[in-house]
Coordinates of C-alpha atoms and ligand atoms in Angstrom, one line a residue:
X6 CA 64.9 98.0 76.2
X7 CA 67.8 99.0 74.0
X8 CA 65.2 99.6 71.3
X9 CA 63.2 101.8 73.6
X10 CA 66.4 103.8 74.4
X11 CA 67.4 103.9 70.7
X12 CA 64.1 105.4 69.7
X13 CA 64.0 107.9 72.6
X14 CA 64.6 111.0 70.4
X15 CA 62.1 110.0 67.8
X16 CA 59.5 109.4 70.5
X17 CA 60.2 112.6 72.3
X18 CA 59.9 114.6 69.1
X19 CA 56.8 112.9 68.0
X20 CA 54.8 112.7 71.2
X21 CA 55.6 116.2 72.3
X22 CA 54.1 117.4 69.0
X23 CA 51.2 115.1 69.4
X24 CA 50.6 116.3 73.0
X25 CA 50.5 119.9 71.7
X26 CA 48.1 118.9 68.9
X27 CA 45.5 117.6 71.3
X28 CA 46.1 120.0 74.2
X29 CA 42.8 121.2 75.5
X30 CA 40.8 119.3 72.9
X31 CA 38.4 116.4 73.3
X32 CA 37.7 115.8 69.7
X33 CA 39.9 115.0 66.7
X34 CA 39.2 117.7 64.1
X35 CA 40.9 119.1 61.0
X36 CA 43.2 121.2 63.1
X37 CA 44.3 118.3 65.2
X38 CA 44.9 116.2 62.1
X39 CA 47.0 118.9 60.5
X40 CA 49.3 118.8 63.5
X41 CA 49.4 115.1 63.6
X42 CA 50.4 115.3 60.0
X43 CA 53.2 117.7 60.9
X44 CA 54.4 115.4 63.7
X45 CA 54.5 112.4 61.3
X46 CA 56.4 114.4 58.7
X47 CA 58.9 115.6 61.3
X48 CA 59.6 112.0 62.4
X49 CA 60.4 111.3 58.7
X50 CA 57.7 108.7 58.3
X51 CA 57.5 110.1 54.7
X52 CA 54.9 112.1 52.8
X53 CA 53.2 109.1 51.2
X54 CA 52.9 107.1 54.4
X55 CA 51.8 110.2 56.3
X56 CA 49.1 111.1 53.8
X57 CA 47.9 107.5 53.8
X58 CA 47.7 107.4 57.6
X59 CA 45.9 110.7 57.8
X60 CA 43.4 109.6 55.1
X61 CA 42.6 106.5 57.1
X62 CA 42.0 108.5 60.3
X63 CA 39.8 110.9 58.4
X64 CA 37.7 108.0 57.1
X65 CA 37.3 106.8 60.6
X66 CA 36.2 110.2 61.8
X67 CA 33.7 110.4 58.9
X68 CA 32.4 107.0 59.7
X69 CA 32.1 107.3 63.5
X70 CA 31.2 111.0 63.4
X71 CA 33.3 111.4 66.6
X72 CA 36.8 110.5 67.5
X73 CA 38.1 111.4 70.9
X74 CA 41.7 112.7 71.2
X75 CA 42.2 110.2 74.0
X76 CA 41.9 107.4 71.3
X77 CA 44.4 109.1 69.0
X78 CA 47.5 107.2 70.2
X79 CA 45.9 103.8 69.9
X80 CA 44.4 104.6 66.5
X81 CA 47.7 105.9 65.1
X82 CA 49.5 102.7 66.4
X83 CA 46.8 100.6 64.8
X84 CA 47.0 102.4 61.4
X85 CA 50.8 102.4 61.3
X86 CA 50.8 98.7 62.1
X87 CA 48.2 97.9 59.5
X88 CA 50.1 99.9 56.9
X89 CA 53.1 97.7 57.6
X90 CA 51.3 94.4 57.3
X91 CA 52.1 94.2 53.6
X92 CA 55.8 95.2 54.1
X93 CA 58.0 92.2 53.7
X94 CA 59.1 90.5 57.0
X95 CA 62.4 89.1 58.1
X96 CA 63.1 85.4 57.4
X97 CA 65.1 85.1 60.6
X98 CA 64.3 86.1 64.1
X99 CA 67.9 85.5 65.2
X100 CA 71.4 86.0 63.8
X101 CA 71.2 82.9 61.7
X102 CA 71.8 81.8 58.1
X103 CA 69.8 79.3 56.0
X104 CA 70.9 75.7 55.9
X105 CA 72.6 74.4 52.8
X106 CA 74.3 77.7 51.9
X107 CA 77.7 77.5 53.3
X108 CA 79.5 79.9 53.4
X109 CA 76.6 82.3 53.4
X110 CA 77.9 85.2 51.4
X111 CA 76.7 88.7 52.4
X112 CA 77.7 91.6 50.2
X113 CA 77.4 94.9 52.0
X114 CA 76.7 98.1 50.0
X115 CA 76.0 101.7 50.9
X116 CA 77.4 105.2 50.8
X117 CA 80.5 106.0 52.9
X118 CA 79.8 107.2 56.4
X119 CA 76.4 105.5 56.8
X120 CA 77.9 103.0 59.2
X121 CA 78.7 100.2 56.9
X122 CA 81.9 99.1 58.6
X123 CA 80.4 99.3 62.0
X124 CA 77.4 97.3 60.9
X125 CA 79.7 94.6 59.4
X126 CA 81.6 94.5 62.8
X127 CA 78.3 94.2 64.7
X128 CA 77.0 91.5 62.4
X129 CA 80.2 89.5 62.8
X130 CA 79.9 89.8 66.5
X131 CA 76.3 88.6 66.6
X132 CA 76.8 85.7 64.2
X133 CA 79.8 84.6 66.2
X134 CA 77.9 84.9 69.4
X135 CA 75.3 82.7 67.8
X136 CA 77.9 80.0 67.1
X137 CA 78.6 80.8 63.5
X138 CA 82.2 81.1 62.2
X139 CA 82.7 84.4 60.3
X140 CA 85.2 85.8 57.8
X141 CA 85.4 89.4 56.6
X142 CA 86.4 90.6 53.1
X143 CA 87.8 94.1 52.7
X144 CA 86.7 94.8 49.1
X145 CA 86.6 98.6 49.6
X146 CA 90.1 98.9 48.2
X147 CA 89.7 102.7 47.5
X148 CA 90.0 104.0 51.0
X149 CA 92.8 102.9 53.3
X150 CA 90.6 104.0 56.3
X151 CA 87.9 101.5 55.3
X152 CA 90.4 98.6 55.4
X153 CA 91.9 99.9 58.7
X154 CA 88.5 100.1 60.3
X155 CA 87.5 96.7 59.1
X156 CA 90.8 95.3 60.4
X157 CA 90.1 96.8 63.8
X158 CA 86.7 95.2 63.9
X159 CA 88.1 91.8 62.9
X160 CA 90.6 92.1 65.8
X161 CA 87.9 93.3 68.2
X162 CA 85.4 90.5 67.3
X163 CA 88.1 87.9 66.7
X164 CA 87.3 86.8 63.2
X165 CA 89.7 86.5 60.2
X166 CA 89.9 89.1 57.4
X167 CA 90.9 88.9 53.8
X168 CA 92.4 92.1 52.4
X169 CA 94.8 93.3 49.7
X170 CA 96.8 96.4 49.0
X171 CA 95.1 99.6 48.2
X172 CA 93.8 99.9 44.7
X173 CA 93.5 96.2 44.1
X174 CA 90.5 95.0 42.1
X175 CA 87.6 94.8 44.6
X176 CA 86.2 91.7 42.8
X177 CA 89.5 89.9 43.4
X178 CA 89.3 90.6 47.1
X179 CA 85.7 89.3 47.1
X180 CA 86.8 86.2 45.2
X181 CA 89.6 85.5 47.7
X182 CA 87.4 86.1 50.6
X183 CA 84.8 83.5 49.4
X184 CA 87.6 81.1 48.5
X185 CA 89.2 81.5 51.9
X186 CA 85.8 81.0 53.6
X187 CA 85.3 77.8 51.7
X188 CA 88.8 76.6 52.7
X189 CA 88.2 77.4 56.3
X190 CA 84.7 76.0 56.3
X191 CA 83.3 79.3 57.5
X192 CA 79.6 79.7 58.0
X193 CA 79.4 83.3 56.9
X194 CA 81.5 85.7 54.8
X195 CA 80.7 89.4 55.0
X196 CA 82.2 91.5 52.2
X197 CA 82.6 95.3 52.4
X198 CA 82.3 97.3 49.2
X199 CA 83.2 100.9 48.3
X200 CA 80.3 103.3 48.7
X201 CA 80.8 105.3 45.6
X202 CA 77.7 106.8 44.2
X203 CA 79.3 108.9 41.5
X204 CA 76.9 107.6 38.9
X205 CA 74.6 104.8 38.4
X206 CA 76.4 103.1 35.5
X207 CA 79.6 103.0 37.5
X208 CA 78.0 101.5 40.6
X209 CA 76.2 98.9 38.5
X210 CA 79.4 97.9 36.7
X211 CA 81.4 97.7 39.9
X212 CA 78.9 95.8 41.9
X213 CA 78.0 93.7 38.9
X214 CA 81.6 92.6 38.5
X215 CA 81.9 91.7 42.2
X216 CA 78.8 89.6 41.9
X217 CA 79.9 87.8 38.8
X218 CA 83.3 87.0 40.2
X219 CA 81.8 85.7 43.5
X220 CA 79.3 83.5 41.6
X221 CA 82.2 81.9 39.7
X222 CA 83.3 80.5 43.0
X223 CA 79.8 79.8 44.3
X224 CA 77.0 79.9 41.7
X225 CA 74.2 80.9 44.1
X226 CA 76.2 83.6 45.8
X227 CA 76.0 86.4 46.9
X228 CA 73.1 85.1 49.0
X229 CA 72.4 88.5 50.4
X230 CA 73.1 92.0 49.3
X231 CA 72.6 94.2 52.4
X232 CA 72.1 97.9 51.8
X233 CA 73.2 100.0 54.8
X234 CA 71.3 103.4 55.3
X235 CA 71.9 106.1 57.8
X236 CA 68.5 106.6 59.6
X237 CA 69.5 110.0 60.9
X238 CA 69.6 111.4 57.3
X239 CA 65.9 110.8 57.0
X240 CA 64.7 111.3 53.4
X241 CA 68.3 111.2 52.1
X242 CA 68.3 107.6 53.1
X243 CA 65.2 107.0 51.0
X244 CA 67.0 108.7 48.1
X245 CA 70.0 106.4 48.5
X246 CA 67.8 103.3 48.7
X247 CA 66.3 104.4 45.3
X248 CA 69.8 104.6 43.7
X249 CA 71.1 101.4 45.1
X250 CA 68.0 99.3 44.4
X251 CA 68.1 100.6 40.8
X252 CA 71.8 99.7 40.4
X253 CA 71.7 96.2 41.9
X254 CA 69.5 93.5 43.4
X255 CA 69.3 94.5 47.0
X256 CA 67.8 91.8 49.2
X257 CA 67.9 93.3 52.7
X258 CA 68.3 96.7 54.4
X259 CA 70.0 97.8 57.6
X260 CA 69.1 101.2 59.0
X261 CA 71.7 102.7 61.4
X262 CA 72.1 105.5 63.9
X263 CA 68.5 105.5 65.0
X264 CA 69.7 106.4 68.5
X265 CA 70.9 109.8 67.6
X266 CA 67.9 111.1 65.7
X267 CA 64.3 112.2 65.9
X268 CA 63.8 110.8 62.4
X269 CA 63.4 107.2 63.4
X270 CA 60.1 107.1 61.5
X271 CA 62.1 106.7 58.3
X272 CA 62.4 103.0 59.1
X273 CA 58.6 102.8 58.6
X274 CA 58.9 104.7 55.3
X275 CA 61.7 102.4 54.1
X276 CA 59.8 99.3 55.2
X277 CA 56.7 100.5 53.4
X278 CA 58.2 101.9 50.2
X279 CA 60.7 99.2 49.0
X280 CA 59.7 95.6 48.6
X281 CA 62.8 94.7 50.5
X282 CA 62.8 93.6 54.2
X283 CA 64.5 95.9 56.7
X284 CA 66.5 93.2 58.4
X285 CA 68.6 95.1 61.0
X286 CA 68.6 98.4 62.8
X287 CA 71.5 100.1 64.5
X288 CA 70.8 101.8 67.8
X289 CA 74.3 102.7 69.1
X290 CA 78.0 102.3 68.4
X291 CA 78.7 99.2 70.5
X292 CA 78.8 95.7 69.1
X293 CA 75.6 94.9 71.0
X294 CA 73.7 97.7 69.4
X295 CA 72.6 95.9 66.3
X296 CA 69.1 94.5 66.4
X297 CA 67.0 92.3 64.2
X298 CA 64.1 94.5 63.0
X299 CA 60.7 93.3 63.9
X300 CA 57.8 95.4 62.7
X301 CA 55.4 94.8 65.6
X302 CA 58.2 95.3 68.2
X303 CA 59.3 98.5 66.6
X304 CA 55.8 100.0 66.5
X305 CA 55.1 98.8 70.0
X306 CA 58.3 100.4 71.2
X307 CA 57.4 103.7 69.5
X308 CA 54.1 103.8 71.3
X309 CA 55.1 102.4 74.6
Ligands
GDP27 P1 81.2 103.6 56.9 O1 82.0 104.7 56.3 O2 79.9 103.5 56.2 O3 81.9 102.4 57.0 O4 80.8 104.1 58.3 P2 81.4 103.7 59.8 O5 81.0 102.3 60.0 O6 82.8 104.0 59.9 O7 80.5 104.6 60.7 C1 80.6 106.0 60.7 C2 80.3 106.5 62.1 O8 79.0 106.2 62.5 C3 81.2 105.9 63.2 O9 81.6 106.9 64.1 C4 80.3 104.9 63.9 O10 80.7 104.7 65.2 C5 78.9 105.6 63.7 N1 77.8 104.6 63.8 C6 77.6 103.5 63.0 N2 76.4 102.9 63.4 C7 75.9 103.6 64.4 C8 74.7 103.5 65.2 O11 73.8 102.7 65.0 N3 74.5 104.5 66.2 C9 75.4 105.5 66.4 N4 75.2 106.4 67.3 N5 76.5 105.6 65.6 C10 76.8 104.7 64.7

């Protein structure tokens, strides 16, 4: 239900275009398909994904000789779903962490403003609600506002935070956070990092150092590197995903702000394009507004 609401703008945008495309027409023809293509592009499903979907519908039209416009919805849903079958799926259907990895170390990366801090707060809330003890690490030591925001979330959710003065070495904060989580017997430690995308070498060095230092404390950590992307920026989010996946080994993606945008199709493009599972989606500003991404549920919700 929250998902349906969160996708409202995307649905309105897409289906009003689709309705126009088929208005007064019984048969799916070139003209209809051109407009379906426009509707998919507007929803930021991405050019490659759109072209692939249109090609598949064209093949169906050629094969069956006739395709009624009344079938278009069902066929689109089917084609989008089948495109997604090869996209990696989530390992967990709930806010849980694997056994034998305690504390489970999540390093959160992404450009400033995408909703990183908010997503960390929401994650902490959900893990805690699911009976896990959580600790936060404020390793974005470049922006006072980032530490302040994270502190507010730690108070709000009621979980401890490890932080240091501005300008401290981010990797030393990360180290302390992991150490503190071990000492407290925490289940999960979520570490915020600076979202500076000045240049790739810089990002690689900085994240590389944080990773090395963490693994000194815990050899198999970080267990997860979560990239946060702002869904309302559409193709920009794809561009950021390219940069970050080139700079470091990203293992999961969160797409935020889907509630405020008609570009929700970008989740499909991201799921399709990178061999990395989209694990979470943000559909609002409240703690409850983080959901575990499920391909089938998402597509169902788009078409319901
Ligand atoms: P950061 O700079 O990446 O840490 O970004 P913040 O977490 O501070 O978020 C930036 C803004 O986006 C804040 O006003 C958040 O409330 C808002 N925000 C984050 N996630 C969502 C979401 O899923 N939906 C909406 N509507 N707003 C969000």
